[in-house]
Amino acid sequence: MTEFDTRLVHGKSQKDNNTGAVNVPVYNSSTYIYPSVDAKVKYDYARSGNPTRSYLEQQVAELENGYQGFAFSSGSAAIHAVLAIFKPGDHLIIGKEIYGGTFRIINEFFKRWNLEFTAVDTQNPAEIEAAVKSNTKAIYFESFTNPLLHVTSVKKTAEVAKKYHLLTIVDNTFLSPYLQRPLNLGADIVVHSATKYLSGHSDVIAGIAVAKDPEIAKRIYFNQNAIGSTLSPEDSNLVRRGIQTLAVRMDRHLSNAQKIVEFLQSRAEIAKIYYPGIAGSRDHEIAAKEVDGFGGIVSFELKYGLDSTQFVEGTKLIQLAVSLGAVESLIELPYKMTHAELSPEEQLKAGITHQLVRLSVGIEDPKDLIADLANSLNQLSRK
Ligand SMILES: Cc1ncc(COP(=O)(O)O)c(C=O)c1O
């Protein structure tokens, strides 16, 4: 088998068109011809299957080392389709710092289905184990959390899951298969907001789920086809194309993030930096054993009294926007933007202070990014 970076570029070989095109065509067809009434056709209707989407689904399944992949119209749709494989009365253990939108699906949707959930600190395997009940069916978590980059061991969590015959489901959005392959570490299902690193250019909303086991894959496929939140052929093509440059983009995200961390460490205005690449923390210790790089997200706190709103509004090159994982750097204030839905008490409990800034480090020249951050820091006034 070829190396991972080569597989990113070449994907699965495709010889299904008549032109010799090196890329899979964008099949803009909602329906397909039956040669005869009784024919067993591979594609009959595009919600059930589309060759461009199938290509992407197999491309990601192969990179994640899974049995089958599924592409959805958003990461949220992928998460919905995966959680919908469970049935009323089932209990799931979830990470207490998972993405807010996932909490929303759980609290506003699946609880109405009578799925039960217990949120725990997944960094602590004993806490996971203590939450297991007779009806527990799965553990769902993000190995790097948002925005504080707390790290959970996929391996240790999957060990607990196996002991109790539970499925391990990992949202791998923050790392991508380039930096971590959860199925190789014992997980059963991986989900992605492909809106982020997989597509990488802030031009598509997309989601992916990959299952290791054919039986689980069948259940996810049922939901994908029945609910119908599939990814369009055009958007499938955008994600497919993004994946081809994942390695080079990620390498630059990583080296830029490291340089920015070093810059922030040199500045008196910064009270704390959250980045698992910094040695000496529990997060670093866990991550170092299971990832091939510490990601492109750097969160940090400005010293008390400095105006965080002025700071994030003061960068010129680095855009003030939610989302992450794209070629351009994005900055935001979690307490007012991505995590504004939490009450002030919940924010405080989650460690999301008014001084906390999240930076999605892009692939620009690091000198420009550092100059932009320095300029905004230099302008800062005290509140
Ligand atoms: C970790 C994580 N999972 C899932 C999602 C949801 O993905 P989407 O916005 O593509 O629906 C997000 C979105 O920010 C995310 O950060």
Tab-separated table of C-alpha atoms and ligand atoms in Angstrom:
chain	number	residue	atom	x	y	z
A	1	MET	CA	0.000	0.000	0.000
A	2	THR	CA	1.217	3.536	-0.758
A	3	GLU	CA	1.974	6.100	1.967
A	4	PHE	CA	-0.831	8.142	3.545
A	5	ASP	CA	0.128	11.426	1.807
A	6	THR	CA	0.099	9.702	-1.576
A	7	ARG	CA	-3.290	8.186	-0.866
A	8	LEU	CA	-4.630	11.663	-0.078
A	9	VAL	CA	-3.732	12.809	-3.570
A	10	HIS	CA	-4.709	9.724	-5.514
A	11	GLY	CA	-7.766	8.544	-3.621
A	12	LYS	CA	-9.279	5.409	-5.023
A	13	SER	CA	-8.490	4.818	-8.664
A	14	GLN	CA	-11.472	5.574	-10.864
A	15	LYS	CA	-11.894	4.119	-14.288
A	16	ASP	CA	-15.599	4.585	-14.705
A	17	ASN	CA	-15.833	7.326	-17.278
A	18	ASN	CA	-15.223	7.299	-20.966
A	19	THR	CA	-12.913	10.276	-21.158
A	20	GLY	CA	-9.780	9.346	-19.239
A	21	ALA	CA	-10.451	12.236	-16.826
A	22	VAL	CA	-8.081	12.048	-13.862
A	23	ASN	CA	-10.815	13.138	-11.473
A	24	VAL	CA	-14.178	11.595	-10.809
A	25	PRO	CA	-16.840	13.540	-12.741
A	26	VAL	CA	-19.487	15.550	-10.903
A	27	TYR	CA	-22.503	13.390	-11.664
A	28	ASN	CA	-25.369	15.857	-11.626
A	29	SER	CA	-28.056	13.273	-12.054
A	30	SER	CA	-30.849	12.601	-9.622
A	31	THR	CA	-31.906	9.389	-11.340
A	32	TYR	CA	-30.343	6.592	-13.395
A	33	ILE	CA	-31.498	4.429	-16.263
A	34	TYR	CA	-32.584	0.851	-15.627
A	35	PRO	CA	-31.580	-1.317	-18.613
A	36	SER	CA	-34.673	-3.403	-17.847
A	37	VAL	CA	-37.395	-3.476	-15.195
A	38	ASP	CA	-35.752	-6.318	-13.310
A	39	ALA	CA	-32.180	-5.023	-13.614
A	40	LYS	CA	-30.113	-4.826	-10.426
A	41	VAL	CA	-28.546	-1.384	-10.854
A	42	LYS	CA	-25.761	0.023	-8.667
A	43	TYR	CA	-27.327	3.507	-8.744
A	44	ASP	CA	-31.047	4.111	-9.075
A	45	TYR	CA	-31.717	7.441	-7.316
A	46	ALA	CA	-29.193	9.982	-6.018
A	47	ARG	CA	-30.395	10.156	-2.395
A	48	SER	CA	-29.579	6.435	-2.189
A	49	GLY	CA	-26.288	6.783	-4.032
A	50	ASN	CA	-24.390	9.090	-6.363
A	51	PRO	CA	-21.024	8.212	-7.939
A	52	THR	CA	-19.345	11.509	-6.983
A	53	ARG	CA	-20.527	11.140	-3.392
A	54	SER	CA	-19.574	7.449	-3.381
A	55	TYR	CA	-16.060	8.378	-4.439
A	56	LEU	CA	-15.689	10.783	-1.502
A	57	GLU	CA	-17.246	8.263	0.887
A	58	GLN	CA	-14.763	5.587	-0.125
A	59	GLN	CA	-11.883	8.078	-0.128
A	60	VAL	CA	-12.502	9.018	3.523
A	61	ALA	CA	-13.300	5.445	4.600
A	62	GLU	CA	-9.948	4.386	3.246
A	63	LEU	CA	-8.066	7.242	4.973
A	64	GLU	CA	-9.773	6.519	8.292
A	65	ASN	CA	-9.227	2.786	7.770
A	66	GLY	CA	-12.953	2.073	8.024
A	67	TYR	CA	-15.319	-0.254	6.197
A	68	GLN	CA	-17.627	2.394	4.738
A	69	GLY	CA	-17.997	6.175	4.717
A	70	PHE	CA	-21.073	8.357	4.372
A	71	ALA	CA	-21.201	11.977	3.234
A	72	PHE	CA	-23.825	14.333	4.630
A	73	SER	CA	-25.001	17.875	4.015
A	74	SER	CA	-23.314	18.992	7.279
A	75	GLY	CA	-21.325	17.653	10.199
A	76	SER	CA	-24.477	18.034	12.274
A	77	ALA	CA	-26.396	15.825	9.829
A	78	ALA	CA	-23.645	13.181	10.083
A	79	ILE	CA	-23.862	13.268	13.886
A	80	HIS	CA	-27.646	13.044	13.725
A	81	ALA	CA	-27.537	10.014	11.423
A	82	VAL	CA	-25.022	8.271	13.700
A	83	LEU	CA	-26.915	8.934	16.930
A	84	ALA	CA	-30.110	7.795	15.199
A	85	ILE	CA	-28.767	4.218	15.022
A	86	PHE	CA	-29.736	3.907	18.716
A	87	LYS	CA	-33.250	3.303	19.990
A	88	PRO	CA	-35.457	4.749	22.724
A	89	GLY	CA	-34.278	3.616	26.143
A	90	ASP	CA	-30.609	3.370	25.097
A	91	HIS	CA	-28.089	5.285	27.192
A	92	LEU	CA	-25.007	7.036	25.823
A	93	ILE	CA	-22.049	8.487	27.672
A	94	ILE	CA	-20.877	11.751	26.118
A	95	GLY	CA	-17.894	14.026	26.639
A	96	LYS	CA	-18.849	17.045	28.716
A	97	GLU	CA	-17.082	19.455	26.355
A	98	ILE	CA	-18.449	18.307	23.001
A	99	TYR	CA	-19.459	20.781	20.285
A	100	GLY	CA	-22.446	22.933	21.295
A	101	GLY	CA	-24.441	21.926	18.215
A	102	THR	CA	-24.064	18.273	19.208
A	103	PHE	CA	-25.427	19.134	22.665
A	104	ARG	CA	-28.340	20.843	20.916
A	105	ILE	CA	-29.167	17.714	18.848
A	106	ILE	CA	-28.932	15.639	22.014
A	107	ASN	CA	-30.926	17.927	24.311
A	108	GLU	CA	-33.544	19.239	21.903
A	109	PHE	CA	-33.958	16.201	19.701
A	110	PHE	CA	-32.714	12.850	20.964
A	111	LYS	CA	-33.953	13.343	24.510
A	112	ARG	CA	-37.438	13.623	22.973
A	113	TRP	CA	-36.700	10.203	21.470
A	114	ASN	CA	-36.047	8.908	24.986
A	115	LEU	CA	-32.363	8.386	24.422
A	116	GLU	CA	-30.566	8.913	27.724
A	117	PHE	CA	-27.249	10.729	28.060
A	118	THR	CA	-24.674	11.215	30.800
A	119	ALA	CA	-21.972	13.845	30.281
A	120	VAL	CA	-18.601	13.002	31.847
A	121	ASP	CA	-14.987	14.141	31.767
A	122	THR	CA	-13.739	11.616	29.201
A	123	GLN	CA	-10.138	12.456	30.088
A	124	ASN	CA	-10.741	10.325	33.147
A	125	PRO	CA	-11.468	6.646	32.233
A	126	ALA	CA	-12.692	5.954	35.795
A	127	GLU	CA	-15.393	8.601	35.346
A	128	ILE	CA	-16.490	6.945	32.089
A	129	GLU	CA	-16.597	3.552	33.764
A	130	ALA	CA	-18.640	4.897	36.684
A	131	ALA	CA	-21.281	6.195	34.249
A	132	VAL	CA	-21.872	2.827	32.543
A	133	LYS	CA	-25.388	1.455	33.134
A	134	SER	CA	-27.144	-1.721	31.994
A	135	ASN	CA	-28.654	0.153	29.005
A	136	THR	CA	-25.453	1.997	27.981
A	137	LYS	CA	-24.668	1.467	24.325
A	138	ALA	CA	-21.923	3.933	23.377
A	139	ILE	CA	-19.395	6.577	24.347
A	140	TYR	CA	-19.292	9.706	22.183
A	141	PHE	CA	-16.540	12.339	22.461
A	142	GLU	CA	-14.079	14.661	20.716
A	143	SER	CA	-10.437	13.767	21.294
A	144	PHE	CA	-9.455	17.486	21.219
A	145	THR	CA	-12.197	19.678	22.698
A	146	ASN	CA	-13.344	23.098	21.614
A	147	PRO	CA	-12.195	25.729	22.578
A	148	LEU	CA	-9.893	24.568	25.405
A	149	LEU	CA	-8.177	21.700	23.580
A	150	HIS	CA	-8.596	19.196	26.381
A	151	VAL	CA	-7.380	15.831	25.142
A	152	THR	CA	-9.041	12.448	25.622
A	153	SER	CA	-7.230	9.195	24.917
A	154	VAL	CA	-9.106	7.308	22.200
A	155	LYS	CA	-7.223	4.146	23.142
A	156	LYS	CA	-8.080	4.198	26.843
A	157	THR	CA	-11.699	5.199	26.183
A	158	ALA	CA	-12.098	2.409	23.634
A	159	GLU	CA	-10.665	-0.051	26.174
A	160	VAL	CA	-13.374	0.883	28.671
A	161	ALA	CA	-15.976	0.672	25.894
A	162	LYS	CA	-14.850	-2.801	24.850
A	163	LYS	CA	-14.991	-4.053	28.435
A	164	TYR	CA	-18.711	-3.186	28.530
A	165	HIS	CA	-19.469	-3.971	24.833
A	166	LEU	CA	-20.127	-0.323	23.998
A	167	LEU	CA	-19.476	1.463	20.730
A	168	THR	CA	-16.831	4.194	20.713
A	169	ILE	CA	-17.750	7.190	18.555
A	170	VAL	CA	-15.166	9.930	17.955
A	171	ASP	CA	-15.712	13.346	16.391
A	172	ASN	CA	-12.374	13.760	14.579
A	173	THR	CA	-13.070	17.237	13.154
A	174	PHE	CA	-10.231	19.017	14.968
A	175	LEU	CA	-7.491	16.610	13.924
A	176	SER	CA	-8.539	15.010	10.622
A	177	PRO	CA	-7.224	11.574	9.628
A	178	TYR	CA	-3.883	13.209	8.866
A	179	LEU	CA	-3.217	13.717	12.583
A	180	GLN	CA	-5.278	10.965	14.204
A	181	ARG	CA	-7.023	7.828	12.985
A	182	PRO	CA	-9.407	6.875	15.805
A	183	LEU	CA	-10.511	3.585	14.212
A	184	ASN	CA	-6.905	2.360	14.451
A	185	LEU	CA	-6.954	3.265	18.151
A	186	GLY	CA	-10.035	1.141	18.883
A	187	ALA	CA	-12.982	3.392	17.956
A	188	ASP	CA	-15.949	2.053	15.974
A	189	ILE	CA	-17.325	5.172	14.286
A	190	VAL	CA	-15.671	8.453	13.289
A	191	VAL	CA	-17.605	11.609	12.453
A	192	HIS	CA	-16.381	14.839	10.897
A	193	SER	CA	-17.560	18.288	10.198
A	194	ALA	CA	-15.934	18.160	6.751
A	195	THR	CA	-16.690	21.880	6.659
A	196	LYS	CA	-13.372	22.249	8.496
A	197	TYR	CA	-9.978	20.653	7.675
A	198	LEU	CA	-11.178	18.005	5.208
A	199	SER	CA	-12.517	20.576	2.730
A	200	GLY	CA	-10.266	23.297	4.121
A	201	HIS	CA	-11.367	26.417	2.228
A	202	SER	CA	-14.473	27.756	4.039
A	203	ASP	CA	-16.542	27.157	0.924
A	204	VAL	CA	-18.702	24.170	1.825
A	205	ILE	CA	-20.804	22.794	4.689
A	206	ALA	CA	-20.372	19.021	4.803
A	207	GLY	CA	-20.215	16.044	7.145
A	208	ILE	CA	-18.729	12.562	7.084
A	209	ALA	CA	-19.297	9.418	9.117
A	210	VAL	CA	-17.114	6.314	8.810
A	211	ALA	CA	-17.941	2.930	10.320
A	212	LYS	CA	-15.484	0.130	10.998
A	213	ASP	CA	-18.048	-2.632	11.050
A	214	PRO	CA	-20.389	-3.621	8.154
A	215	GLU	CA	-23.373	-4.078	10.489
A	216	ILE	CA	-23.014	-0.550	11.933
A	217	ALA	CA	-22.408	0.782	8.400
A	218	LYS	CA	-25.731	-0.729	7.341
A	219	ARG	CA	-27.551	1.116	10.120
A	220	ILE	CA	-25.914	4.445	9.261
A	221	TYR	CA	-26.683	3.926	5.575
A	222	PHE	CA	-30.325	3.283	6.420
A	223	ASN	CA	-30.479	6.633	8.234
A	224	GLN	CA	-28.607	8.484	5.494
A	225	ASN	CA	-30.980	7.205	2.831
A	226	ALA	CA	-34.165	7.420	4.903
A	227	ILE	CA	-33.558	10.883	6.372
A	228	GLY	CA	-31.934	12.106	3.175
A	229	SER	CA	-29.428	14.662	4.454
A	230	THR	CA	-26.919	13.672	1.774
A	231	LEU	CA	-24.097	15.782	0.337
A	232	SER	CA	-24.671	17.184	-3.168
A	233	PRO	CA	-22.392	16.060	-6.036
A	234	GLU	CA	-20.823	19.560	-6.308
A	235	ASP	CA	-20.091	19.733	-2.608
A	236	SER	CA	-18.818	16.141	-2.605
A	237	ASN	CA	-16.373	17.242	-5.268
A	238	LEU	CA	-15.226	20.224	-3.190
A	239	VAL	CA	-14.504	17.990	-0.187
A	240	ARG	CA	-12.792	15.404	-2.423
A	241	ARG	CA	-10.563	18.127	-3.843
A	242	GLY	CA	-9.817	19.588	-0.409
A	243	ILE	CA	-8.662	16.210	0.833
A	244	GLN	CA	-6.015	16.029	-1.897
A	245	THR	CA	-4.111	18.894	-0.238
A	246	LEU	CA	-4.809	17.902	3.371
A	247	ALA	CA	-1.203	16.907	4.130
A	248	VAL	CA	0.422	20.085	2.823
A	249	ARG	CA	-2.211	22.297	4.417
A	250	MET	CA	-1.938	20.504	7.734
A	251	ASP	CA	1.844	20.692	7.764
A	252	ARG	CA	1.597	24.471	7.378
A	253	HIS	CA	-1.217	24.748	9.956
A	254	LEU	CA	1.034	22.873	12.389
A	255	SER	CA	4.183	24.889	11.796
A	256	ASN	CA	2.270	28.202	11.870
A	257	ALA	CA	0.499	27.188	15.103
A	258	GLN	CA	3.839	26.352	16.716
A	259	LYS	CA	5.306	29.727	15.701
A	260	ILE	CA	2.250	31.574	16.980
A	261	VAL	CA	2.416	29.710	20.304
A	262	GLU	CA	6.047	30.782	20.657
A	263	PHE	CA	5.098	34.374	19.826
A	264	LEU	CA	2.262	34.364	22.372
A	265	GLN	CA	4.616	32.915	24.999
A	266	SER	CA	6.830	35.950	24.501
A	267	ARG	CA	4.041	38.478	25.112
A	268	ALA	CA	3.233	39.928	28.509
A	269	GLU	CA	-0.435	40.462	27.565
A	270	ILE	CA	-1.109	36.698	27.431
A	271	ALA	CA	-2.179	35.012	30.668
A	272	LYS	CA	-2.550	31.424	29.438
A	273	ILE	CA	-2.204	29.427	26.231
A	274	TYR	CA	-4.205	26.290	25.439
A	275	TYR	CA	-2.351	24.170	22.899
A	276	PRO	CA	-1.660	20.445	23.425
A	277	GLY	CA	1.719	20.861	21.737
A	278	ILE	CA	3.016	22.694	24.821
A	279	ALA	CA	4.886	20.170	26.968
A	280	GLY	CA	4.125	19.798	30.643
A	281	SER	CA	0.345	19.408	30.632
A	282	ARG	CA	-1.839	16.306	30.957
A	283	ASP	CA	-3.264	17.134	27.530
A	284	HIS	CA	0.194	17.050	25.972
A	285	GLU	CA	1.043	13.782	27.677
A	286	ILE	CA	-2.096	12.048	26.319
A	287	ALA	CA	-1.905	13.612	22.860
A	288	ALA	CA	1.786	12.872	22.313
A	289	LYS	CA	1.046	9.132	22.348
A	290	GLU	CA	-1.871	9.204	19.908
A	291	VAL	CA	-1.504	12.034	17.382
A	292	ASP	CA	0.906	12.911	14.575
A	293	GLY	CA	0.668	16.647	15.304
A	294	PHE	CA	-1.125	18.928	17.742
A	295	GLY	CA	-3.495	20.680	15.367
A	296	GLY	CA	-4.021	24.181	14.067
A	297	ILE	CA	-6.229	25.630	16.796
A	298	VAL	CA	-4.638	27.777	19.488
A	299	SER	CA	-6.747	29.241	22.291
A	300	PHE	CA	-5.414	31.780	24.776
A	301	GLU	CA	-6.473	34.154	27.504
A	302	LEU	CA	-5.592	37.802	27.590
A	303	LYS	CA	-4.589	39.130	30.983
A	304	TYR	CA	-7.461	40.340	33.122
A	305	GLY	CA	-8.318	43.957	32.372
A	306	LEU	CA	-7.292	43.860	28.712
A	307	ASP	CA	-10.154	44.336	26.271
A	308	SER	CA	-10.652	41.025	24.439
A	309	THR	CA	-13.320	42.463	22.104
A	310	GLN	CA	-10.949	45.222	20.999
A	311	PHE	CA	-8.243	42.608	20.439
A	312	VAL	CA	-10.258	40.305	18.142
A	313	GLU	CA	-11.743	43.274	16.298
A	314	GLY	CA	-8.253	44.721	15.920
A	315	THR	CA	-6.670	42.056	13.733
A	316	LYS	CA	-6.762	42.999	10.055
A	317	LEU	CA	-5.540	39.933	8.171
A	318	ILE	CA	-6.983	37.451	10.633
A	319	GLN	CA	-10.736	37.586	10.089
A	320	LEU	CA	-13.249	37.772	12.922
A	321	ALA	CA	-15.420	34.709	12.249
A	322	VAL	CA	-16.603	31.408	13.696
A	323	SER	CA	-15.616	28.076	12.086
A	324	LEU	CA	-12.102	26.786	11.738
A	325	GLY	CA	-9.804	24.520	9.783
A	326	ALA	CA	-9.537	26.573	6.612
A	327	VAL	CA	-6.622	28.088	4.723
A	328	GLU	CA	-7.366	31.543	6.123
A	329	SER	CA	-6.838	32.356	9.797
A	330	LEU	CA	-9.976	33.061	11.812
A	331	ILE	CA	-10.266	34.537	15.274
A	332	GLU	CA	-13.235	34.649	17.649
A	333	LEU	CA	-14.364	35.255	21.213
A	334	PRO	CA	-16.023	32.011	22.390
A	335	TYR	CA	-18.093	33.605	25.182
A	336	LYS	CA	-19.789	35.986	22.737
A	337	MET	CA	-19.713	33.906	19.564
A	338	THR	CA	-19.342	30.103	19.386
A	339	HIS	CA	-20.349	29.467	23.004
A	340	ALA	CA	-22.842	32.326	23.463
A	341	GLU	CA	-25.687	29.828	23.949
A	342	LEU	CA	-24.245	28.787	27.322
A	343	SER	CA	-25.429	30.732	30.363
A	344	PRO	CA	-22.752	32.801	32.174
A	345	GLU	CA	-22.642	30.100	34.892
A	346	GLU	CA	-22.198	27.312	32.324
A	347	GLN	CA	-19.477	29.304	30.572
A	348	LEU	CA	-17.630	29.810	33.808
A	349	LYS	CA	-17.932	26.094	34.672
A	350	ALA	CA	-16.611	25.198	31.208
A	351	GLY	CA	-13.621	27.545	31.633
A	352	ILE	CA	-14.831	29.937	28.938
A	353	THR	CA	-13.879	33.302	30.368
A	354	HIS	CA	-14.397	36.734	28.804
A	355	GLN	CA	-10.635	36.848	28.197
A	356	LEU	CA	-10.552	33.636	26.140
A	357	VAL	CA	-9.755	33.927	22.422
A	358	ARG	CA	-9.821	31.068	19.872
A	359	LEU	CA	-7.568	31.282	16.861
A	360	SER	CA	-7.836	28.933	13.900
A	361	VAL	CA	-4.386	29.264	12.426
A	362	GLY	CA	-4.379	29.361	8.631
A	363	ILE	CA	-1.657	28.692	6.108
A	364	GLU	CA	-0.579	32.302	5.446
A	365	ASP	CA	3.030	33.396	5.893
A	366	PRO	CA	3.534	33.172	9.669
A	367	LYS	CA	5.358	36.518	9.703
A	368	ASP	CA	2.168	38.258	8.559
A	369	LEU	CA	0.038	36.456	11.122
A	370	ILE	CA	2.408	37.311	13.953
A	371	ALA	CA	2.644	40.947	12.807
A	372	ASP	CA	-1.165	41.149	12.766
A	373	LEU	CA	-1.472	39.691	16.282
A	374	ALA	CA	1.347	41.916	17.563
A	375	ASN	CA	-0.269	44.997	16.066
A	376	SER	CA	-3.611	44.264	17.725
A	377	LEU	CA	-1.922	43.502	21.065
A	378	ASN	CA	0.058	46.751	20.850
A	379	GLN	CA	-3.154	48.755	20.388
A	380	LEU	CA	-4.868	47.218	23.410
A	381	SER	CA	-6.279	49.456	26.069
A	382	ARG	CA	-7.339	48.413	29.538
A	383	LYS	CA	-11.069	48.050	30.108
B	1	LIG	C1	-16.206	19.472	16.507
B	1	LIG	C2	-17.384	19.777	15.637
B	1	LIG	N1	-18.248	18.799	15.321
B	1	LIG	C3	-19.318	19.031	14.558
B	1	LIG	C4	-19.596	20.288	14.059
B	1	LIG	C5	-20.822	20.514	13.232
B	1	LIG	O1	-20.494	20.570	11.883
B	1	LIG	P1	-21.280	21.433	10.791
B	1	LIG	O2	-21.144	22.870	11.177
B	1	LIG	O3	-20.597	21.075	9.512
B	1	LIG	O4	-22.700	20.996	10.847
B	1	LIG	C6	-18.710	21.338	14.345
B	1	LIG	C7	-18.979	22.693	13.817
B	1	LIG	O5	-18.354	23.666	14.196
B	1	LIG	C8	-17.582	21.072	15.156
B	1	LIG	O6	-16.701	22.052	15.478
